[in-house]
Coordinates of C-alpha atoms in Angstrom, one line a residue:
X1 CA 126.4 64.4 108.9
X2 CA 126.2 68.2 108.5
X3 CA 129.5 69.9 108.0
X4 CA 129.7 72.7 110.5
X5 CA 133.2 73.8 109.8
X6 CA 133.9 77.4 109.1
X7 CA 133.9 77.9 105.3
X8 CA 137.1 78.9 103.7
X9 CA 137.4 82.6 102.7
X10 CA 136.0 83.4 99.4
X11 CA 138.5 84.1 96.6
X12 CA 139.3 87.7 95.8
X13 CA 136.7 89.3 93.6
X14 CA 135.7 92.6 92.3
X15 CA 134.0 94.7 94.9
X16 CA 130.3 95.0 94.6
X17 CA 129.1 98.1 92.8
X18 CA 125.6 99.2 93.6
X19 CA 123.3 100.6 91.0
X20 CA 123.8 104.4 90.6
X21 CA 120.7 105.4 92.4
X22 CA 121.2 102.9 95.2
X23 CA 124.8 104.2 95.7
X24 CA 123.7 107.9 95.9
X25 CA 122.8 108.4 99.6
X26 CA 121.6 111.9 98.9
X27 CA 118.6 110.1 97.3
X28 CA 118.8 106.7 98.9
X29 CA 118.7 108.1 102.5
X30 CA 120.1 104.9 103.9
X31 CA 116.9 103.1 103.0
X32 CA 118.0 99.7 104.3
X33 CA 120.6 100.8 106.8
X34 CA 121.4 102.3 110.1
X35 CA 121.4 106.1 109.6
X36 CA 125.0 107.2 110.5
X37 CA 125.9 110.2 112.5
X38 CA 127.6 111.8 109.5
X39 CA 124.2 111.9 107.8
X40 CA 122.2 113.1 110.8
X41 CA 123.0 116.8 110.2
X42 CA 119.6 118.2 111.2
X43 CA 118.8 119.5 114.7
X44 CA 116.0 117.9 116.8
X45 CA 113.6 120.8 115.9
X46 CA 114.2 120.4 112.2
X47 CA 113.6 116.7 112.3
X48 CA 110.5 117.1 114.4
X49 CA 109.1 119.8 112.2
X50 CA 109.6 117.7 109.1
X51 CA 108.0 114.7 110.7
X52 CA 105.0 116.7 111.9
X53 CA 104.7 118.2 108.4
X54 CA 103.4 114.9 107.3
X55 CA 100.3 115.0 109.6
X56 CA 98.8 117.8 107.4
X57 CA 96.6 115.2 105.8
X58 CA 92.9 115.6 105.5
X59 CA 91.9 112.0 105.8
X60 CA 91.6 112.8 109.5
X61 CA 88.7 115.1 108.5
X62 CA 87.0 112.4 106.5
X63 CA 87.6 109.7 109.1
X64 CA 86.3 111.8 111.9
X65 CA 83.2 112.9 109.9
X66 CA 82.5 109.3 108.9
X67 CA 82.7 108.0 112.5
X68 CA 80.5 110.8 113.9
X69 CA 78.0 110.6 111.1
X70 CA 77.7 106.8 111.6
X71 CA 77.6 106.6 115.4
X72 CA 76.7 110.0 116.7
X73 CA 78.8 112.6 118.5
X74 CA 79.0 111.0 121.9
X75 CA 80.1 107.5 120.8
X76 CA 82.1 108.9 117.9
X77 CA 84.0 111.4 120.0
X78 CA 84.7 108.8 122.7
X79 CA 86.0 106.4 120.0
X80 CA 88.3 109.0 118.5
X81 CA 89.8 109.9 121.9
X82 CA 90.2 106.2 122.9
X83 CA 92.0 105.4 119.7
X84 CA 94.3 108.4 120.3
X85 CA 95.2 107.1 123.7
X86 CA 96.1 103.7 122.3
X87 CA 98.1 105.2 119.5
X88 CA 100.0 107.6 121.8
X89 CA 101.0 104.9 124.3
X90 CA 102.1 102.4 121.7
X91 CA 104.0 105.1 119.8
X92 CA 106.2 106.3 122.7
X93 CA 108.6 103.3 122.8
X94 CA 108.7 102.9 119.0
X95 CA 109.6 106.6 118.5
X96 CA 112.3 106.5 121.1
X97 CA 113.8 103.3 119.7
X98 CA 113.9 104.6 116.1
X99 CA 115.5 107.9 117.2
X100 CA 118.0 106.3 119.6
X101 CA 119.2 103.6 117.2
X102 CA 118.9 105.5 113.9
X103 CA 116.7 102.8 112.4
X104 CA 113.4 102.9 110.5
X105 CA 110.3 101.0 111.4
X106 CA 111.1 98.0 109.3
X107 CA 114.5 97.5 110.9
X108 CA 113.2 98.0 114.4
X109 CA 110.6 95.4 113.7
X110 CA 113.2 92.9 112.7
X111 CA 114.9 93.1 116.1
X112 CA 111.8 93.6 118.2
X113 CA 110.5 90.1 118.0
X114 CA 109.9 89.4 114.4
X115 CA 113.2 88.1 112.9
X116 CA 114.8 88.8 109.6
X117 CA 112.2 87.2 107.3
X118 CA 109.3 87.5 109.8
X119 CA 109.4 91.2 109.3
X120 CA 108.8 90.9 105.5
X121 CA 105.1 90.5 106.4
X122 CA 105.1 93.7 108.4
X123 CA 106.9 95.4 105.5
X124 CA 103.9 94.5 103.3
X125 CA 101.5 95.7 106.0
X126 CA 103.4 99.0 106.3
X127 CA 103.6 99.4 102.5
X128 CA 99.8 98.8 102.2
X129 CA 99.3 101.5 104.8
X130 CA 101.3 104.0 102.7
X131 CA 99.5 103.3 99.4
X132 CA 96.0 103.0 101.0
X133 CA 96.4 106.4 102.6
X134 CA 98.1 107.9 99.5
X135 CA 95.0 106.9 97.6
X136 CA 92.7 108.4 100.2
X137 CA 94.6 111.6 100.3
X138 CA 95.0 111.7 96.5
X139 CA 91.2 111.2 96.2
X140 CA 90.6 114.2 98.5
X141 CA 93.0 116.3 96.4
X142 CA 91.4 115.3 93.2
X143 CA 88.0 116.2 94.6
X144 CA 89.4 119.7 95.4
X145 CA 90.8 120.1 91.9
X146 CA 87.6 119.0 90.3
X147 CA 85.6 121.5 92.3
X148 CA 88.0 124.4 91.9
X149 CA 89.1 123.9 88.3
X150 CA 86.6 121.5 86.8
X151 CA 89.3 118.8 86.3
X152 CA 87.8 115.4 85.9
X153 CA 88.6 113.4 89.0
X154 CA 90.2 110.6 87.0
X155 CA 92.7 113.1 85.6
X156 CA 93.0 114.6 89.1
X157 CA 94.1 111.2 90.4
X158 CA 97.0 111.1 87.9
X159 CA 98.0 114.7 88.7
X160 CA 98.1 114.0 92.4
X161 CA 100.3 111.0 91.8
X162 CA 102.8 112.6 89.5
X163 CA 103.2 115.9 91.4
X164 CA 105.0 114.2 94.4
X165 CA 107.6 112.2 92.4
X166 CA 110.2 115.0 92.0
X167 CA 110.1 115.8 95.7
X168 CA 110.3 112.2 97.0
X169 CA 112.9 111.3 94.4
X170 CA 115.4 113.7 96.1
X171 CA 114.9 112.3 99.7
X172 CA 115.1 113.9 103.1
X173 CA 116.7 117.1 102.1
X174 CA 113.9 118.0 99.7
X175 CA 111.2 116.8 102.0
X176 CA 112.5 119.0 104.9
X177 CA 112.4 122.0 102.6
X178 CA 108.9 121.3 101.3
X179 CA 107.5 120.8 104.8
X180 CA 109.0 124.0 106.1
X181 CA 108.0 126.2 103.2
X182 CA 104.4 125.0 103.1
X183 CA 103.8 125.1 106.9
X184 CA 102.6 128.7 107.2
X185 CA 99.9 128.2 104.4
X186 CA 98.8 125.0 106.0
X187 CA 98.4 126.5 109.5
X188 CA 96.4 129.5 108.2
X189 CA 94.1 127.2 106.2
X190 CA 93.7 124.9 109.2
X191 CA 92.7 127.5 111.7
X192 CA 90.7 130.0 109.5
X193 CA 87.5 128.0 109.0
X194 CA 87.1 127.4 112.8
X195 CA 87.8 131.1 113.4
X196 CA 85.0 132.1 110.9
X197 CA 82.5 129.7 112.5
X198 CA 83.4 131.0 116.0
X199 CA 82.1 134.4 114.9
X200 CA 79.4 133.5 112.4
X201 CA 77.9 130.3 113.9
X202 CA 78.7 130.5 117.7
X203 CA 75.9 128.0 118.5
X204 CA 77.0 125.4 116.1
X205 CA 79.3 123.6 118.5
X206 CA 76.5 123.1 121.1
X207 CA 74.3 121.7 118.4
X208 CA 77.1 119.4 117.2
X209 CA 77.5 117.8 120.7
X210 CA 73.9 116.7 120.5
X211 CA 74.2 115.3 117.0
X212 CA 72.9 111.8 116.6
X213 CA 74.5 110.9 113.3
X214 CA 72.9 110.3 109.9
X215 CA 72.3 106.6 110.4
X216 CA 69.9 106.8 113.3
X217 CA 72.5 106.0 116.0
X218 CA 71.2 108.7 118.4
X219 CA 73.0 111.2 120.5
X220 CA 73.5 108.9 123.5
X221 CA 76.5 106.6 124.1
X222 CA 76.5 103.2 122.5
X223 CA 79.1 100.5 123.2
X224 CA 78.7 99.0 119.8
X225 CA 79.1 102.4 118.1
X226 CA 82.1 103.1 120.3
X227 CA 83.8 99.8 119.4
X228 CA 83.2 100.2 115.6
X229 CA 84.3 103.9 115.7
X230 CA 87.5 103.1 117.6
X231 CA 88.3 100.4 115.0
X232 CA 88.1 103.0 112.2
X233 CA 90.2 105.5 114.1
X234 CA 92.8 102.9 115.0
X235 CA 93.5 102.4 111.3
X236 CA 95.9 105.3 111.7
X237 CA 98.1 103.4 114.2
X238 CA 100.7 102.6 111.6
X239 CA 101.3 106.3 111.1
X240 CA 104.0 106.0 113.8
X241 CA 106.0 104.2 111.1
X242 CA 106.0 107.3 108.9
X243 CA 107.0 109.4 111.9
X244 CA 109.8 107.0 112.6
X245 CA 111.1 107.2 109.1
X246 CA 112.0 110.8 109.9
X247 CA 113.0 110.3 113.6
X248 CA 115.8 108.0 112.6
X249 CA 117.6 111.1 111.5
X250 CA 117.4 112.6 115.0
X251 CA 120.9 113.7 116.2
X252 CA 122.4 111.6 119.0
X253 CA 121.0 112.4 122.5
X254 CA 123.6 114.3 124.6
X255 CA 123.4 116.0 128.1
X256 CA 123.4 119.3 126.2
X257 CA 120.4 118.5 124.0
X258 CA 118.6 116.0 126.2
X259 CA 115.6 118.1 127.0
X260 CA 115.1 119.3 123.5
X261 CA 115.7 115.8 122.1
X262 CA 113.1 114.2 124.4
X263 CA 110.5 116.8 123.6
X264 CA 111.1 116.6 119.9
X265 CA 110.9 112.8 119.9
X266 CA 107.7 112.9 122.0
X267 CA 106.1 115.6 119.8
X268 CA 107.0 114.2 116.4
X269 CA 106.6 110.5 117.4
X270 CA 103.4 109.7 119.3
X271 CA 102.5 113.4 119.6
X272 CA 101.2 113.5 116.1
X273 CA 98.0 111.8 117.3
X274 CA 97.1 114.7 119.6
X275 CA 96.8 117.0 116.5
X276 CA 95.3 114.1 114.6
X277 CA 92.5 113.5 117.1
X278 CA 91.7 117.3 117.1
X279 CA 91.6 117.2 113.3
X280 CA 89.2 114.3 113.4
X281 CA 86.8 116.1 115.7
X282 CA 87.3 119.3 113.8
X283 CA 86.6 117.7 110.5
X284 CA 83.4 116.1 111.9
X285 CA 82.3 119.5 113.2
X286 CA 82.9 121.2 109.8
X287 CA 81.0 118.3 108.0
X288 CA 78.1 118.7 110.5
X289 CA 77.9 122.4 109.8
X290 CA 77.9 121.9 106.1
X291 CA 75.6 118.8 106.1
X292 CA 72.4 120.7 105.3
X293 CA 73.9 122.8 102.6
X294 CA 75.9 120.1 100.7
X295 CA 74.3 116.8 101.7
X296 CA 76.0 113.8 103.3
X297 CA 78.1 112.6 100.4
X298 CA 79.8 115.9 99.9
X299 CA 80.0 116.7 103.6
X300 CA 82.4 113.7 103.9
X301 CA 84.7 115.3 101.3
X302 CA 86.9 117.8 103.1
X303 CA 86.8 120.4 100.4
X304 CA 83.0 121.1 100.6
X305 CA 82.8 121.8 104.4
X306 CA 85.9 124.0 104.0
X307 CA 84.2 126.1 101.4
X308 CA 81.0 126.5 103.4
X309 CA 82.9 127.5 106.5
X310 CA 84.9 130.2 104.6
X311 CA 82.1 131.6 102.5
X312 CA 80.8 134.1 105.1
X313 CA 84.1 136.0 105.1
X314 CA 85.7 135.2 101.8
X315 CA 82.6 135.0 99.5
X316 CA 83.7 134.0 96.0
X317 CA 87.2 133.5 97.2
X318 CA 86.2 130.7 99.5
X319 CA 86.5 128.1 96.7
X320 CA 90.1 128.9 95.6
X321 CA 91.2 129.4 99.3
X322 CA 89.8 126.1 100.3
X323 CA 91.3 124.4 97.2
X324 CA 94.7 125.8 98.0
X325 CA 94.6 124.5 101.6
X326 CA 93.5 121.1 100.5
X327 CA 96.2 120.8 97.7
X328 CA 99.0 122.0 100.0
X329 CA 97.8 119.6 102.8
X330 CA 97.7 116.6 100.4
X331 CA 101.1 117.3 98.9
X332 CA 102.6 117.5 102.5
X333 CA 101.2 114.1 103.5
X334 CA 101.6 112.3 100.2
X335 CA 105.3 113.0 99.8
X336 CA 105.6 111.3 103.2
X337 CA 103.4 108.4 102.1
X338 CA 105.4 107.9 98.9
X339 CA 108.7 108.2 100.8
X340 CA 107.8 105.7 103.5
X341 CA 106.4 103.4 100.9
X342 CA 109.6 103.4 99.0
X343 CA 111.5 102.4 102.2
X344 CA 109.1 99.6 103.0
X345 CA 109.1 98.1 99.5
X346 CA 113.0 98.3 99.5
X347 CA 113.1 96.3 102.7
X348 CA 110.7 93.8 101.4
X349 CA 112.2 93.1 98.0
X350 CA 115.9 93.2 99.2
X351 CA 115.1 90.2 101.5
X352 CA 113.0 88.3 99.0
X353 CA 115.2 88.8 95.9
X354 CA 118.6 89.7 97.3
X355 CA 118.7 92.7 94.9
X356 CA 118.4 96.4 95.5
X357 CA 118.2 98.7 92.5
X358 CA 117.6 101.8 94.8
X359 CA 114.8 103.2 96.9
X360 CA 113.6 105.6 94.2
X361 CA 112.5 102.8 91.9
X362 CA 110.0 101.6 94.5
X363 CA 108.4 105.0 94.5
X364 CA 106.8 104.1 91.2
X365 CA 105.5 100.7 92.4
X366 CA 103.9 102.3 95.5
X367 CA 102.3 105.1 93.4
X368 CA 101.1 102.7 90.8
X369 CA 99.2 100.7 93.3
X370 CA 97.8 103.9 94.9
X371 CA 96.7 105.3 91.6
X372 CA 94.9 102.0 90.8
X373 CA 93.0 102.2 94.1
X374 CA 92.0 105.8 93.4
X375 CA 90.7 104.9 90.0
X376 CA 88.6 102.1 91.7
X377 CA 87.0 104.8 93.9
X378 CA 88.2 103.4 97.2
X379 CA 87.1 106.6 99.0
X380 CA 83.6 105.3 98.8
X381 CA 84.6 102.2 100.9
X382 CA 86.4 104.3 103.6
X383 CA 84.9 102.9 106.8
X384 CA 85.0 99.2 106.0
X385 CA 88.4 99.3 104.5
X386 CA 90.0 101.1 107.4
X387 CA 88.1 99.0 110.0
X388 CA 89.5 95.8 108.4
X389 CA 93.1 97.2 108.1
X390 CA 93.2 98.4 111.7
X391 CA 93.0 94.8 112.9
X392 CA 96.3 93.9 111.3
X393 CA 98.0 97.2 111.9
X394 CA 97.3 97.3 115.6
X395 CA 98.4 93.6 116.1
X396 CA 101.8 94.5 114.5
X397 CA 102.3 97.8 116.4
X398 CA 101.2 96.3 119.7
X399 CA 103.5 93.3 119.4
X400 CA 106.5 95.6 118.7
X401 CA 105.6 97.9 121.6
X402 CA 105.2 94.9 123.9
X403 CA 108.7 93.7 123.0
X404 CA 110.2 97.2 123.6
X405 CA 108.3 97.9 126.9
X406 CA 107.8 94.5 128.5
X407 CA 110.2 91.9 127.0
X408 CA 113.4 94.1 127.2
X409 CA 112.7 95.3 130.7
X410 CA 112.0 91.7 131.9
X411 CA 115.2 90.4 130.2
X412 CA 113.1 88.2 127.8
X413 CA 114.8 89.9 124.8
X414 CA 118.2 91.5 124.3
X415 CA 118.4 95.1 125.6
X416 CA 119.5 96.4 122.2
X417 CA 117.8 96.2 118.8
X418 CA 119.7 93.9 116.3
X419 CA 118.6 94.4 112.7
X420 CA 121.4 92.7 110.7
X421 CA 120.8 89.5 108.9
X422 CA 124.0 88.0 110.2
X423 CA 122.7 87.8 113.8
X424 CA 119.0 87.1 113.3
X425 CA 116.8 84.0 113.0
X426 CA 114.6 84.0 110.0
X427 CA 111.5 84.1 112.1
X428 CA 111.1 85.0 115.8
X429 CA 107.8 83.5 117.1
X430 CA 107.6 86.1 120.0
X431 CA 106.5 89.0 117.9
X432 CA 105.7 87.4 114.6
X433 CA 103.6 84.6 116.2
X434 CA 101.8 87.1 118.5
X435 CA 100.9 89.3 115.5
X436 CA 99.7 86.4 113.3
X437 CA 97.5 84.9 116.1
X438 CA 96.2 88.3 117.2
X439 CA 95.3 89.5 113.8
X440 CA 93.8 86.2 112.7
X441 CA 91.4 86.1 115.7
X442 CA 90.5 89.8 115.4
X443 CA 89.8 89.5 111.7
X444 CA 87.5 86.5 112.4
X445 CA 85.8 88.7 115.0
X446 CA 85.6 91.6 112.6
X447 CA 83.6 89.4 110.1
X448 CA 81.1 88.5 112.9
X449 CA 82.2 85.0 113.7
X450 CA 82.0 85.6 117.5
X451 CA 79.0 87.9 117.7
X452 CA 78.2 91.6 117.4
X453 CA 80.2 92.8 120.4
X454 CA 83.3 90.9 119.4
X455 CA 82.9 92.3 115.9
X456 CA 82.7 95.9 117.2
X457 CA 85.7 95.4 119.5
X458 CA 87.8 93.3 117.1
X459 CA 90.7 95.9 117.3
X460 CA 90.7 95.7 121.1
X461 CA 91.0 91.9 120.7
X462 CA 94.0 92.4 118.4
X463 CA 95.7 94.8 120.7
X464 CA 95.1 92.7 123.9
X465 CA 96.2 89.4 122.3
X466 CA 99.4 90.9 120.8
X467 CA 100.3 92.6 124.1
X468 CA 99.7 89.3 126.0
X469 CA 101.2 86.8 123.5
X470 CA 104.4 88.6 122.7
X471 CA 105.9 88.4 126.2
X472 CA 104.3 85.0 126.8
X473 CA 105.8 83.4 123.7
X474 CA 109.2 85.1 124.5
X475 CA 109.0 83.6 128.0
X476 CA 108.0 80.1 126.7
X477 CA 110.9 80.1 124.2
X478 CA 113.3 81.7 126.8
X479 CA 114.1 84.4 124.2
X480 CA 116.0 81.9 122.1
X481 CA 114.9 83.3 118.7
X482 CA 116.1 86.8 119.1
X483 CA 119.7 86.2 118.3
X484 CA 121.0 83.4 116.1
X485 CA 124.5 83.9 117.4
X486 CA 126.3 86.3 119.6
X487 CA 127.1 89.6 118.1
X488 CA 130.9 89.7 118.6
X489 CA 131.0 93.1 117.0
X490 CA 128.8 94.5 119.8
X491 CA 131.5 94.8 122.5
X492 CA 131.8 97.8 124.9
X493 CA 134.1 100.8 124.7
X494 CA 134.6 101.8 121.1
X495 CA 133.7 105.0 119.3
X496 CA 130.2 104.5 117.7
X497 CA 131.2 106.9 114.8
X498 CA 134.3 104.8 113.9
X499 CA 134.1 103.5 110.3
X500 CA 135.2 100.2 108.7
X501 CA 135.5 99.2 105.1
X502 CA 133.0 96.6 104.0
X503 CA 134.9 93.5 102.6
X504 CA 132.3 93.2 99.8
X505 CA 131.6 96.8 98.5
X506 CA 134.8 98.4 100.0
X507 CA 132.8 101.3 101.3
X508 CA 133.3 102.7 104.8
X509 CA 130.3 102.4 107.2
X510 CA 129.9 103.3 110.9
X511 CA 130.3 100.5 113.3
X512 CA 126.6 99.8 114.0
X513 CA 126.1 99.0 110.3
X514 CA 128.9 96.3 110.3
X515 CA 128.7 92.6 110.9
X516 CA 131.6 90.1 111.1
X517 CA 131.4 87.6 108.2
X518 CA 133.3 84.2 108.1
X519 CA 132.6 83.8 104.4
X520 CA 134.3 87.0 103.4
X521 CA 136.7 86.8 106.3
X522 CA 136.1 90.4 107.4
X523 CA 133.6 93.0 108.2
X524 CA 130.5 93.4 105.9
X525 CA 127.9 96.2 105.8
X526 CA 124.3 95.3 106.6
X527 CA 123.2 95.7 103.0
X528 CA 125.9 93.6 101.4
X529 CA 125.0 91.0 104.1
X530 CA 121.3 91.2 103.1
X531 CA 122.0 90.9 99.4
X532 CA 124.3 87.9 99.6
X533 CA 122.4 85.0 97.9
X534 CA 125.2 82.4 98.1
X535 CA 126.6 82.4 101.6
X536 CA 123.9 80.0 102.9
X537 CA 123.8 81.9 106.2
X538 CA 127.1 80.2 107.1
X539 CA 127.7 82.6 109.9
X540 CA 124.8 81.2 111.9
X541 CA 126.1 77.6 111.6
X542 CA 129.7 78.0 112.7
X543 CA 131.8 80.4 114.8
X544 CA 133.1 83.3 112.8
X545 CA 136.7 82.0 112.8
X546 CA 137.9 83.9 109.8
X547 CA 136.2 87.1 110.5
X548 CA 137.7 90.4 111.8
X549 CA 136.2 91.0 115.2
X550 CA 135.4 94.7 115.7
X551 CA 134.4 96.4 118.9
X552 CA 131.5 98.8 119.2
X553 CA 130.1 100.8 122.1
X554 CA 128.0 99.5 124.9
X555 CA 124.2 99.0 124.4
X556 CA 122.2 102.2 124.5
X557 CA 119.1 101.6 126.6
X558 CA 115.8 103.0 125.5

């Protein structure tokens, strides 16, 4: 017979001491935790500006150009706009959840239908997004340095990797400064080529709208081209995770800042895709104008169309001006890719190994993988790679959005987001099962198993199945797998900023980061709970008899 008695309190021991870098929150940025009020010292505008600084990337230019070149303007533009609508709608609830609860994308995923270990898979999906796009952006930057300075692209890959480390190492404070300081240069560089073309080639846009692509697709609308193009553009859907990594530092919403808070969350969350879609169409336009002068291969590299557009006004200065814009843009996005990747790897390895040396060490892992991909010339495989990735990414994001929008409103899942190991099942079939089934079916479709149309619309299959299956599975299981036990800490009425000392590391944390632990007979912080390799999840098997029960405020609805 299984012994379900409450375990005796552990004997007194030395408090846990985290590694130096893991204990330094000025660099750690609460990588695996709830972001406390004491750390959220930035205003809504500053947080939103920092988050939007990350969308400076020029992969949008390359993606938009590749879609329009392959499928023509009509189908390509429709695909870009359709993808933007999907990304915007799924991003709204996720952005609001992260900003409201002070949690990053990994922690929100845990409580939004995936479970404690179920979300390890999404951590890998998210980490792969960050290093894939770091490699794409780094390749673009290396191309610019090669053209401007003659630097071999292989050396350029290394330079693009090393240059972001000192910034990302220092965390949110340094990131906010870099994004603010570089914003004017980026805005000028973004607008200037289109301004030049408006005066120097006023008929170019009309010609562009009749462009039939370089692969013989034709200028008319094609459902097949629309489907494939949407799949490529939807590869950017996981960008909401990088936006959320900043939005968790949004100050609490109050009656005084409500309007500004809502606007900032909307703009910096799903709002990024409005600018993103405009950049995809703009990048395709610049590539079209430069196509005859530089050829297809170079037209897909953002630096060459930028130079061609600036040449009528800047002459010999067009190359250095374009190179400066590209380098600034790529630094702005790749510090975000490296930062978000370090958070995601931290979440993954802390659950698998019960160890956490510090977020900053995972910067090197993420950048090492990205550098390898650059050296393998992944830029040449852009379309196929992103088309495949989008099937998995959209299944994940759609499942999380379905939980936040449908399940919580129908009472199929708890109204709050629980991220702490002490209260979660290892796997929740609602979100995790929906994602696995949806991505599996859509990947089979992507490889042609169900015919040409299913192949073209595989990402729509992924999104539709995830949105349908998440509430269906939650209904079939009656929401049983969201909470392994009642959260006795989550009672109404207390001050959310109140702190309690963790019984393991003896550090004070705000109430939402605290769980009641029968093994340690007191409150434990979420990270000490995650790193405990010997407790055997005893708290899920018996009432927390020896724990200190702590009140926290009522649930904050989304």
